[in-house]
PDB file of C-alpha atoms in Angstrom:
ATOM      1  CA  UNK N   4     175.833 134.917   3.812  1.00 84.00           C
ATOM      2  CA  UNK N   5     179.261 136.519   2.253  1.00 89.00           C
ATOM      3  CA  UNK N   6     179.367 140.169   2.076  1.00 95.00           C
ATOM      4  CA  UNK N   7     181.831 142.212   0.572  1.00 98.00           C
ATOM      5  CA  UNK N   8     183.167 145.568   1.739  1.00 98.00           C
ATOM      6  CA  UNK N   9     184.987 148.456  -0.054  1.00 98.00           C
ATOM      7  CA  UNK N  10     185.691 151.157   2.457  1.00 96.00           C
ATOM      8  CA  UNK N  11     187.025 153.617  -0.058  1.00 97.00           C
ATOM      9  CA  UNK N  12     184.027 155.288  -2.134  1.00 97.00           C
ATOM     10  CA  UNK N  13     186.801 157.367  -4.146  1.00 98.00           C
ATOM     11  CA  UNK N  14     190.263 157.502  -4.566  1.00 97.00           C
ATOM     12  CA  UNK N  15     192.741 159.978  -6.725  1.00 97.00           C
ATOM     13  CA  UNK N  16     196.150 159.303  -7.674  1.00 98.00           C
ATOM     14  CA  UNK N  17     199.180 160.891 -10.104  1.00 98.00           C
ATOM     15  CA  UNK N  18     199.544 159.543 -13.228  1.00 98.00           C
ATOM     16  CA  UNK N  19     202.793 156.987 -13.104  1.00 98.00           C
ATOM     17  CA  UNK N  20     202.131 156.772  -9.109  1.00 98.00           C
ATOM     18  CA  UNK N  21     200.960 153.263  -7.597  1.00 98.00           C
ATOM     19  CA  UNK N  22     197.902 153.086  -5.998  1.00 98.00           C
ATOM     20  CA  UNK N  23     196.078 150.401  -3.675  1.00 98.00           C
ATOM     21  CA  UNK N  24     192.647 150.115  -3.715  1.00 98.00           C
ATOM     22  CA  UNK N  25     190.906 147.963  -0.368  1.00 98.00           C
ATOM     23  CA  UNK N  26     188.817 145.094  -0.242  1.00 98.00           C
ATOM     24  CA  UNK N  27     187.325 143.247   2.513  1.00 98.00           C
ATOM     25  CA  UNK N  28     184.996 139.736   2.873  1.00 98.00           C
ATOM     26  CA  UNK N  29     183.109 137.972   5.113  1.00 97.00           C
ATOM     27  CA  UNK N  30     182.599 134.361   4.519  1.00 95.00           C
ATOM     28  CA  UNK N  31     182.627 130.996   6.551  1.00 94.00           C
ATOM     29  CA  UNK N  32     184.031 129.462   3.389  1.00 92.00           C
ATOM     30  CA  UNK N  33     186.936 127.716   2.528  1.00 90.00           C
ATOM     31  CA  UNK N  34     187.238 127.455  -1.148  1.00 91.00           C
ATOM     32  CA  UNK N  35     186.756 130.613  -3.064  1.00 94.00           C
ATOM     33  CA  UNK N  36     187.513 132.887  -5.361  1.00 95.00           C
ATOM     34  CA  UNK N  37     188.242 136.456  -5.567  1.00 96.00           C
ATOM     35  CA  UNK N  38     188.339 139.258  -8.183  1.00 97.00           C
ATOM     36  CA  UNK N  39     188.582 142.243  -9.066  1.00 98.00           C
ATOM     37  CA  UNK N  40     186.592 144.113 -12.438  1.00 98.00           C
ATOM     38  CA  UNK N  41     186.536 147.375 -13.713  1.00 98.00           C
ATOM     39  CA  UNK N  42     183.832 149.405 -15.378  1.00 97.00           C
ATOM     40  CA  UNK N  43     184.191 152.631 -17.573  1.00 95.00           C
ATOM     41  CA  UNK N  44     181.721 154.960 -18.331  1.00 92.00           C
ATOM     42  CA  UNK N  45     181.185 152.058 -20.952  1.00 91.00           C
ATOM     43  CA  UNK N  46     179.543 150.187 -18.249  1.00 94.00           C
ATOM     44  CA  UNK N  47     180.577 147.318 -19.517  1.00 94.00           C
ATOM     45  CA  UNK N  48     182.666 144.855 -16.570  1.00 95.00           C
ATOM     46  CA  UNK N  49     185.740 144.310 -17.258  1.00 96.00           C
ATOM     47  CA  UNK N  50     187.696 141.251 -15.038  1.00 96.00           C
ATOM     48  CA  UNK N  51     190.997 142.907 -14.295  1.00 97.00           C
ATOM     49  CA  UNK N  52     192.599 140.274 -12.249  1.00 97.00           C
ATOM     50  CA  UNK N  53     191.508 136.926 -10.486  1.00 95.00           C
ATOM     51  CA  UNK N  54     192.781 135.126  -7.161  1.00 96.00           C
ATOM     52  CA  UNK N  55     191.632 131.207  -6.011  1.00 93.00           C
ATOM     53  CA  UNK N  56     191.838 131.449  -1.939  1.00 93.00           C
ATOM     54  CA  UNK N  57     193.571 127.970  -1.928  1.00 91.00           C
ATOM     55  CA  UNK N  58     196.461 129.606  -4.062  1.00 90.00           C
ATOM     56  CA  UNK N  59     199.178 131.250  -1.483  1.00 86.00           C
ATOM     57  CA  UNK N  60     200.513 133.429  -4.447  1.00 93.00           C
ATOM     58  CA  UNK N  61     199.483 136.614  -5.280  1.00 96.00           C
ATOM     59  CA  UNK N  62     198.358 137.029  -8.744  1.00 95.00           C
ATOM     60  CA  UNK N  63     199.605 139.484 -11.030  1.00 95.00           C
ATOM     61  CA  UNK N  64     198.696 140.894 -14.046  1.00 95.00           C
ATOM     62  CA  UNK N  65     201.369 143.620 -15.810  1.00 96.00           C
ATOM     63  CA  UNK N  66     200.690 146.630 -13.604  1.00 97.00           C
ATOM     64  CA  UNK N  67     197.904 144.771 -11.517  1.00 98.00           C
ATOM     65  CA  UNK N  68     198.510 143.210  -8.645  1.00 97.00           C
ATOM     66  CA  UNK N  69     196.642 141.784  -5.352  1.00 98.00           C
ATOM     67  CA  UNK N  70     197.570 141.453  -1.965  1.00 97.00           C
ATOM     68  CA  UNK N  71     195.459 138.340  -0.665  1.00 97.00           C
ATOM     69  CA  UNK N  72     195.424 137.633   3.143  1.00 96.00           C
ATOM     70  CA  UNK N  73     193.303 134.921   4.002  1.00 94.00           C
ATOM     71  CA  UNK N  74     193.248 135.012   7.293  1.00 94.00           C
ATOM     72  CA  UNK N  75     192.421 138.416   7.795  1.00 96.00           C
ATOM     73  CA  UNK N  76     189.849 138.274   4.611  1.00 96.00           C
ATOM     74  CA  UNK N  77     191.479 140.961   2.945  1.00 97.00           C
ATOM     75  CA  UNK N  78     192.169 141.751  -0.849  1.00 97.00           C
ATOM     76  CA  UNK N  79     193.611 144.714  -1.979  1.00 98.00           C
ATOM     77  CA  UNK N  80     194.563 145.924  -5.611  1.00 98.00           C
ATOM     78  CA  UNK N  81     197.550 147.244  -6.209  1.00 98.00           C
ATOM     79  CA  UNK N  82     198.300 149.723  -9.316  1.00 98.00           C
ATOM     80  CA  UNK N  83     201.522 150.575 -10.638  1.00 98.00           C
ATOM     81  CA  UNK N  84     202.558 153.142 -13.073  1.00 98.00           C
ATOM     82  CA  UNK N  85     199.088 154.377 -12.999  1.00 98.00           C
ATOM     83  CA  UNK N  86     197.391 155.387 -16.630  1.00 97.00           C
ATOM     84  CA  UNK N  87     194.745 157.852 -17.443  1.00 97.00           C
ATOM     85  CA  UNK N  88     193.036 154.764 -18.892  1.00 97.00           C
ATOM     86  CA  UNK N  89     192.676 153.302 -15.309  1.00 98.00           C
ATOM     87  CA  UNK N  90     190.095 156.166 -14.853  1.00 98.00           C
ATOM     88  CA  UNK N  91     187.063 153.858 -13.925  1.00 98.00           C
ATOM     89  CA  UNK N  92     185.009 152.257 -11.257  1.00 98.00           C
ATOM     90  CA  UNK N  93     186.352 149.029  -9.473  1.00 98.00           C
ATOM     91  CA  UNK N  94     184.601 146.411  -8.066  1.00 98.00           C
ATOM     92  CA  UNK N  95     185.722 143.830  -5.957  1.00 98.00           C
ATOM     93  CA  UNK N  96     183.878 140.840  -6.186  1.00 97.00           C
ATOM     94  CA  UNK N  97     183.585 137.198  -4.327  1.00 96.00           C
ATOM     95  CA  UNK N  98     182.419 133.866  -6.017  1.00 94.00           C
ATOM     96  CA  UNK N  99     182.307 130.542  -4.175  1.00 92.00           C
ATOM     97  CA  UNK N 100     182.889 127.848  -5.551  1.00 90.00           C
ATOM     98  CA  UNK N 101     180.170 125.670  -7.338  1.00 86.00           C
ATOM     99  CA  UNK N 102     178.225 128.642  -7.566  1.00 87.00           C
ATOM    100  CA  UNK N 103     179.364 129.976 -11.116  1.00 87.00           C
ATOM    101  CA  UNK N 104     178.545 133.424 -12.556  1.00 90.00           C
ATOM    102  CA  UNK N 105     176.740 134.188  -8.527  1.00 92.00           C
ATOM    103  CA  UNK N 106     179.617 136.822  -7.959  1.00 94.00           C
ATOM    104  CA  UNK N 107     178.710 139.053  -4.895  1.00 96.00           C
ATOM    105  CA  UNK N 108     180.145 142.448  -5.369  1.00 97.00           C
ATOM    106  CA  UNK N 109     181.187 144.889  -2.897  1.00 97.00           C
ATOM    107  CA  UNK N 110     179.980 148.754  -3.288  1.00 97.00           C
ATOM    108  CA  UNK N 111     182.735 149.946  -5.735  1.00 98.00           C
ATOM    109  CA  UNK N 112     185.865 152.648  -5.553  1.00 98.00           C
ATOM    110  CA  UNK N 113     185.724 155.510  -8.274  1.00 98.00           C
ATOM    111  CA  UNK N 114     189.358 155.857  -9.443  1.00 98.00           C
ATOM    112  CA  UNK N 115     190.360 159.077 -10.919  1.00 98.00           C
ATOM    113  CA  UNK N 116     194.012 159.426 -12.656  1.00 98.00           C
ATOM    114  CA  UNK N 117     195.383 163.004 -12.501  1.00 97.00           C
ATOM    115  CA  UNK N 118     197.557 164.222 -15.522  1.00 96.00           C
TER     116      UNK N 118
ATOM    117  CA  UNK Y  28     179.480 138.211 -32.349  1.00 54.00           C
ATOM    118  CA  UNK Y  29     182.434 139.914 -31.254  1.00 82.00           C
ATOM    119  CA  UNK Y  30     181.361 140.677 -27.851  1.00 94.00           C
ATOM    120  CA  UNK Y  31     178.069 140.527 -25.314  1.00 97.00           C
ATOM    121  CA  UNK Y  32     175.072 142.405 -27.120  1.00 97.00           C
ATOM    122  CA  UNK Y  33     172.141 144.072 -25.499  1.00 98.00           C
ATOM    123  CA  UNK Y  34     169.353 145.850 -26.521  1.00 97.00           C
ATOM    124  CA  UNK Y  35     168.016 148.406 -26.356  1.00 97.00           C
ATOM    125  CA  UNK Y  36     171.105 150.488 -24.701  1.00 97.00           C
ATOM    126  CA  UNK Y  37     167.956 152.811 -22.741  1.00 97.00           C
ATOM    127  CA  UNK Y  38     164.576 151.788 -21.691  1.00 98.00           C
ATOM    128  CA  UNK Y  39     161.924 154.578 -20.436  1.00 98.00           C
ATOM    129  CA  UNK Y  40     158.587 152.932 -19.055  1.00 97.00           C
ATOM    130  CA  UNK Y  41     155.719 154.017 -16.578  1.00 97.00           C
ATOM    131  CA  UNK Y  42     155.651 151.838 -13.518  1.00 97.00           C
ATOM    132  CA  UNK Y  43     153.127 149.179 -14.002  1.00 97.00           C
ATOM    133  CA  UNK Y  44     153.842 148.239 -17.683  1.00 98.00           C
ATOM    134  CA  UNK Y  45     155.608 145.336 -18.790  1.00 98.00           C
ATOM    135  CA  UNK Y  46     159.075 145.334 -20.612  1.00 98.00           C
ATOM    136  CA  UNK Y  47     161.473 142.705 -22.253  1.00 98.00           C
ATOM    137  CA  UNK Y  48     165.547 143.405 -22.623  1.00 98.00           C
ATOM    138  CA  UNK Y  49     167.208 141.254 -24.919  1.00 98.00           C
ATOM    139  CA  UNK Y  50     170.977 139.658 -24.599  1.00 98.00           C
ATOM    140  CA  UNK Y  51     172.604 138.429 -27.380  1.00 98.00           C
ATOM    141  CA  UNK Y  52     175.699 136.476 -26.336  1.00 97.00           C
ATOM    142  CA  UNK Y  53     178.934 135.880 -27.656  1.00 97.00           C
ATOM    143  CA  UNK Y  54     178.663 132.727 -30.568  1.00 95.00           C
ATOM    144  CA  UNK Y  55     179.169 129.575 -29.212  1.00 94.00           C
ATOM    145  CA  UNK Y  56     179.179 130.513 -25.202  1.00 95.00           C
ATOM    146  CA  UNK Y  57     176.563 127.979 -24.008  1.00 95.00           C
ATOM    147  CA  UNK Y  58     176.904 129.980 -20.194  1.00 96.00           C
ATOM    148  CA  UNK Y  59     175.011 133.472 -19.830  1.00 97.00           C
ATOM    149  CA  UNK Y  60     174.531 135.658 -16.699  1.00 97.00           C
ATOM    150  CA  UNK Y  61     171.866 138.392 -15.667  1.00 98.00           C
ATOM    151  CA  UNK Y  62     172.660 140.809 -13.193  1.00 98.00           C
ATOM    152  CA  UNK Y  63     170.906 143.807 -12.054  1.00 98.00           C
ATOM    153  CA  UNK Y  64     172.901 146.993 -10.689  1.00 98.00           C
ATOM    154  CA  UNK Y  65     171.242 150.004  -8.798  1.00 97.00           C
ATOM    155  CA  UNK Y  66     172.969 153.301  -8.934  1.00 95.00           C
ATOM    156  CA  UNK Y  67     175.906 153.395  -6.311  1.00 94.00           C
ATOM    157  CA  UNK Y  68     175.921 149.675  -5.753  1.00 96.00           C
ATOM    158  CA  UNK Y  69     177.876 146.741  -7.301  1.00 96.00           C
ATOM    159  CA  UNK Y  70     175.832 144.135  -9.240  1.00 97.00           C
ATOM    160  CA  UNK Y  71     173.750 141.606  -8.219  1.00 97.00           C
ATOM    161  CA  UNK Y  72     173.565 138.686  -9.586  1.00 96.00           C
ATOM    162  CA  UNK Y  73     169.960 136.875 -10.972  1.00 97.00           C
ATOM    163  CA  UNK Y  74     170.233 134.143 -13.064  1.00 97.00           C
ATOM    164  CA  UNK Y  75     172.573 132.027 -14.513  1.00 96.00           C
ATOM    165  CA  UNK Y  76     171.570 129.727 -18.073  1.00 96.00           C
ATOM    166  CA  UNK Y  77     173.277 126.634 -18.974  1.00 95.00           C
ATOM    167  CA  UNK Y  78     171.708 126.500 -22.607  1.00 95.00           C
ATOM    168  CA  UNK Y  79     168.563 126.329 -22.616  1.00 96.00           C
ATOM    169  CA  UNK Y  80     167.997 125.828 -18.839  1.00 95.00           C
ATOM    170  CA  UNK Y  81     167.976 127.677 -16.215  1.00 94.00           C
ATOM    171  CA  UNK Y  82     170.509 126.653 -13.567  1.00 93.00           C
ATOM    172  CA  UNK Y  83     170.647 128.742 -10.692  1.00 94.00           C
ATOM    173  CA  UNK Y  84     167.721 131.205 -10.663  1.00 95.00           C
ATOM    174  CA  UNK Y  85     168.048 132.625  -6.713  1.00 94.00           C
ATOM    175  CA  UNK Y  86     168.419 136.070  -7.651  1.00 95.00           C
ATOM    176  CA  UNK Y  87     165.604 136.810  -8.934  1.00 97.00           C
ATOM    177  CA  UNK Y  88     164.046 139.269  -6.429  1.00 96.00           C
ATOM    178  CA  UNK Y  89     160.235 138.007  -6.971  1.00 95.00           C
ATOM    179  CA  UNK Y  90     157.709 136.449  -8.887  1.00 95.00           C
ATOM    180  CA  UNK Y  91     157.802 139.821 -11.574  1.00 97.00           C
ATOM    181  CA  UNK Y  92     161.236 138.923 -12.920  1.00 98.00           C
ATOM    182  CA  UNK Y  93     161.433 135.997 -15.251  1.00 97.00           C
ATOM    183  CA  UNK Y  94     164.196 134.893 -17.922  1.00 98.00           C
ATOM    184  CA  UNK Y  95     164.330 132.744 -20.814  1.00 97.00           C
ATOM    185  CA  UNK Y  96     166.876 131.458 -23.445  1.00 97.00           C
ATOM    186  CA  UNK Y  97     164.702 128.981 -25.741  1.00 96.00           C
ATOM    187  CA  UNK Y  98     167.729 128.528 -28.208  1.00 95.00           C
ATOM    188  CA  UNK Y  99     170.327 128.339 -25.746  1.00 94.00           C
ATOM    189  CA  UNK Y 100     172.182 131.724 -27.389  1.00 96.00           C
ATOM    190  CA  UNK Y 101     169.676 135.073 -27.046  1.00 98.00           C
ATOM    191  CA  UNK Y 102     167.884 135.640 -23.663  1.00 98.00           C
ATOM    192  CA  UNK Y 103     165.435 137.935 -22.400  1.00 98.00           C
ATOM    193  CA  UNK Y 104     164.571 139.311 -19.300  1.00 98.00           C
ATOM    194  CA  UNK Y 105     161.005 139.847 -18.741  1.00 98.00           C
ATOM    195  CA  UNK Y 106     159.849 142.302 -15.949  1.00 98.00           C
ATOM    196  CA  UNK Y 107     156.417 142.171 -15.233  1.00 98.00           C
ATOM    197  CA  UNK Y 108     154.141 145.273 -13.638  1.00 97.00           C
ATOM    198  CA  UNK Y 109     157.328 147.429 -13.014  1.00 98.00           C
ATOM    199  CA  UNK Y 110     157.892 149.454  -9.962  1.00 97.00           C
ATOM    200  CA  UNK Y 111     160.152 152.503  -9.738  1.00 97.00           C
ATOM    201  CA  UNK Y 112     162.197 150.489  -7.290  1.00 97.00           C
ATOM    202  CA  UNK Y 113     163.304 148.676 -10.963  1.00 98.00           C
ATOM    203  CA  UNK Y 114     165.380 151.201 -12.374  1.00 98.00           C
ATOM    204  CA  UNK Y 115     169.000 149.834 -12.727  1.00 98.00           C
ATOM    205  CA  UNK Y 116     171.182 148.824 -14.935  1.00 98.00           C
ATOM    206  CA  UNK Y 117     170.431 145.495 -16.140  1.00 98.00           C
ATOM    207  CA  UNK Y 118     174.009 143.562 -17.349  1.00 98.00           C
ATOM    208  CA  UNK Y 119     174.051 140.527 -19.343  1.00 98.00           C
ATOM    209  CA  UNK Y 120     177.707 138.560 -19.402  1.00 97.00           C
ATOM    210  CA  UNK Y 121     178.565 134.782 -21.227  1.00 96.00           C
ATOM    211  CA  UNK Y 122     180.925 132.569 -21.133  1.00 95.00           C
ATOM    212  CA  UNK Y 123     182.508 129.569 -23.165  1.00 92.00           C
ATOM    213  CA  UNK Y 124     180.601 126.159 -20.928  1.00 87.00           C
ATOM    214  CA  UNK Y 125     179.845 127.828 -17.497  1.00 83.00           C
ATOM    215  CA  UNK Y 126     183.193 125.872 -15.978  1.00 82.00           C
ATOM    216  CA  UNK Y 127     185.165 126.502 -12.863  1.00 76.00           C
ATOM    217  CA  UNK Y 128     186.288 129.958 -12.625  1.00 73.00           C
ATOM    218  CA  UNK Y 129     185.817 130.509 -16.562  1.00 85.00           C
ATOM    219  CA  UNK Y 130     186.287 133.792 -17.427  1.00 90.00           C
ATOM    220  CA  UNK Y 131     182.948 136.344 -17.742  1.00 93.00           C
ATOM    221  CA  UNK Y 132     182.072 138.785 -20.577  1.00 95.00           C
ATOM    222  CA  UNK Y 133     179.846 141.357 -19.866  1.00 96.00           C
ATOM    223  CA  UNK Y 134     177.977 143.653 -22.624  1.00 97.00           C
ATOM    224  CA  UNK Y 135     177.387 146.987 -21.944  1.00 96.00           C
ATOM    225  CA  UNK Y 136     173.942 146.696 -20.181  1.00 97.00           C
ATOM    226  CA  UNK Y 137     170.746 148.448 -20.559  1.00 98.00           C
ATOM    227  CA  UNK Y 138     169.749 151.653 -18.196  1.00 98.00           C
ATOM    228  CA  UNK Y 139     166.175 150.930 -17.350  1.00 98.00           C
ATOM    229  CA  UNK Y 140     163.936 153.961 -15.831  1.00 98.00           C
ATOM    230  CA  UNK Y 141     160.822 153.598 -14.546  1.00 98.00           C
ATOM    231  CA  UNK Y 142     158.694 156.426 -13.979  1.00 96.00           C
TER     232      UNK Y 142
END
């Protein structure tokens, strides 16, 4: 069974400041994917950035960004230039493939942007 | 519609009573997703409907929970003789055909309570 881990429960950072949020999976998969939503008060998921496990590359997105090591199972978010509007929870999430929409999602990290 | 619709936004019940929550997808998206998320937790997925049918049903935690989309566009969620242990957030989500890695929409959920 794949299990996903977010060690950080809450996190704070400066508006403008980068921030990394951490993600760790378990899996005896090969082929995979990876992402990473957000969810306002709104409660409504929003996907903020995507990564297939065959792809090498990091994916970005603007200010988003991932840092995907395979081999270690790790996949951390990376924030830049942070906004108030990143206030939110984020979930890191794990899909394999051929099982679409079954997304297994780790615990969640509460962001909070300081003025 | 313009995004993922569900209703009703709160649901207050007495354990043991029956209760239906309603997703109305976005128009056209012939994929749609249930998932079910307890307070401090990430989602969990339930179902996923291709249409009309249901194509991967193995998160649906026991016999009480059933789904169905007879139109292939709104679905409901049907929770039989609910228990406290119920009370979540229940999150609909569609997308375009259900392919590889396609992009999920989520609506803004419904808070269910169960007394």
């Amino acid at each position: 069974a794949q299990t996903v881990t977010q060690s950080q429960p809450e996190m704070s950072v400066q508006e403008a400041e980068t921030v990394t949020l951490s993600c760790t999976y378990d899996t005896s998969e090969n082929n995979y994917y990876l992402f990473w939503y957000k969810q306002p008060p709104s409660r409504q998921m929003i996907l903020v950035i995507r990564q297939e496990a065959y792809k090498q590359q990091n994916a970005t997105e603007n200010r988003f960004s991932v840092n995907f090591q395979k081999a270690a199972k790790s996949f951390s978010l990376k924030i830049s230039d942070s906004q108030l509007g990143d206030t939110a929870m984020y979930f890191c999430a794990f899909m394999k493939v051929g099982s679409q929409g079954n997304l297994i999602f780790g615990k969640g990290t509460k962001l909070s942007v300081k003025p | 519609g313009a995004g993922v619709s569900q209703t009703p936004s709160n649901k207050v019940t007495e354990k043991g009573k029956y209760v239906e929550l309603r997703c109305d997808p976005i128009s056209g998206h012939t994929a749609l997703y249930w998932y079910r998320q307890s307070l401090g937790q990430g989602p969990e997925f339930l179902i996923y409907f291709q249409g009309t049918g249901a194509a991967d049903d193995s998160g649906l935690p026991n016999d009480r929970f059933f789904a169905v989309r007879p139109e292939g566009s709104v679905s409901t969620l049907k929770i039989q003789r609910t228990e406290r242990g119920d009370s979540a957030v229940y999150l609909c989500a569609s997308s375009l055909t259900g392919g590889r890695n396609e992009k999920l929409f989520f609506g803004s959920g419904t808070q269910l309570s169960v007394l």
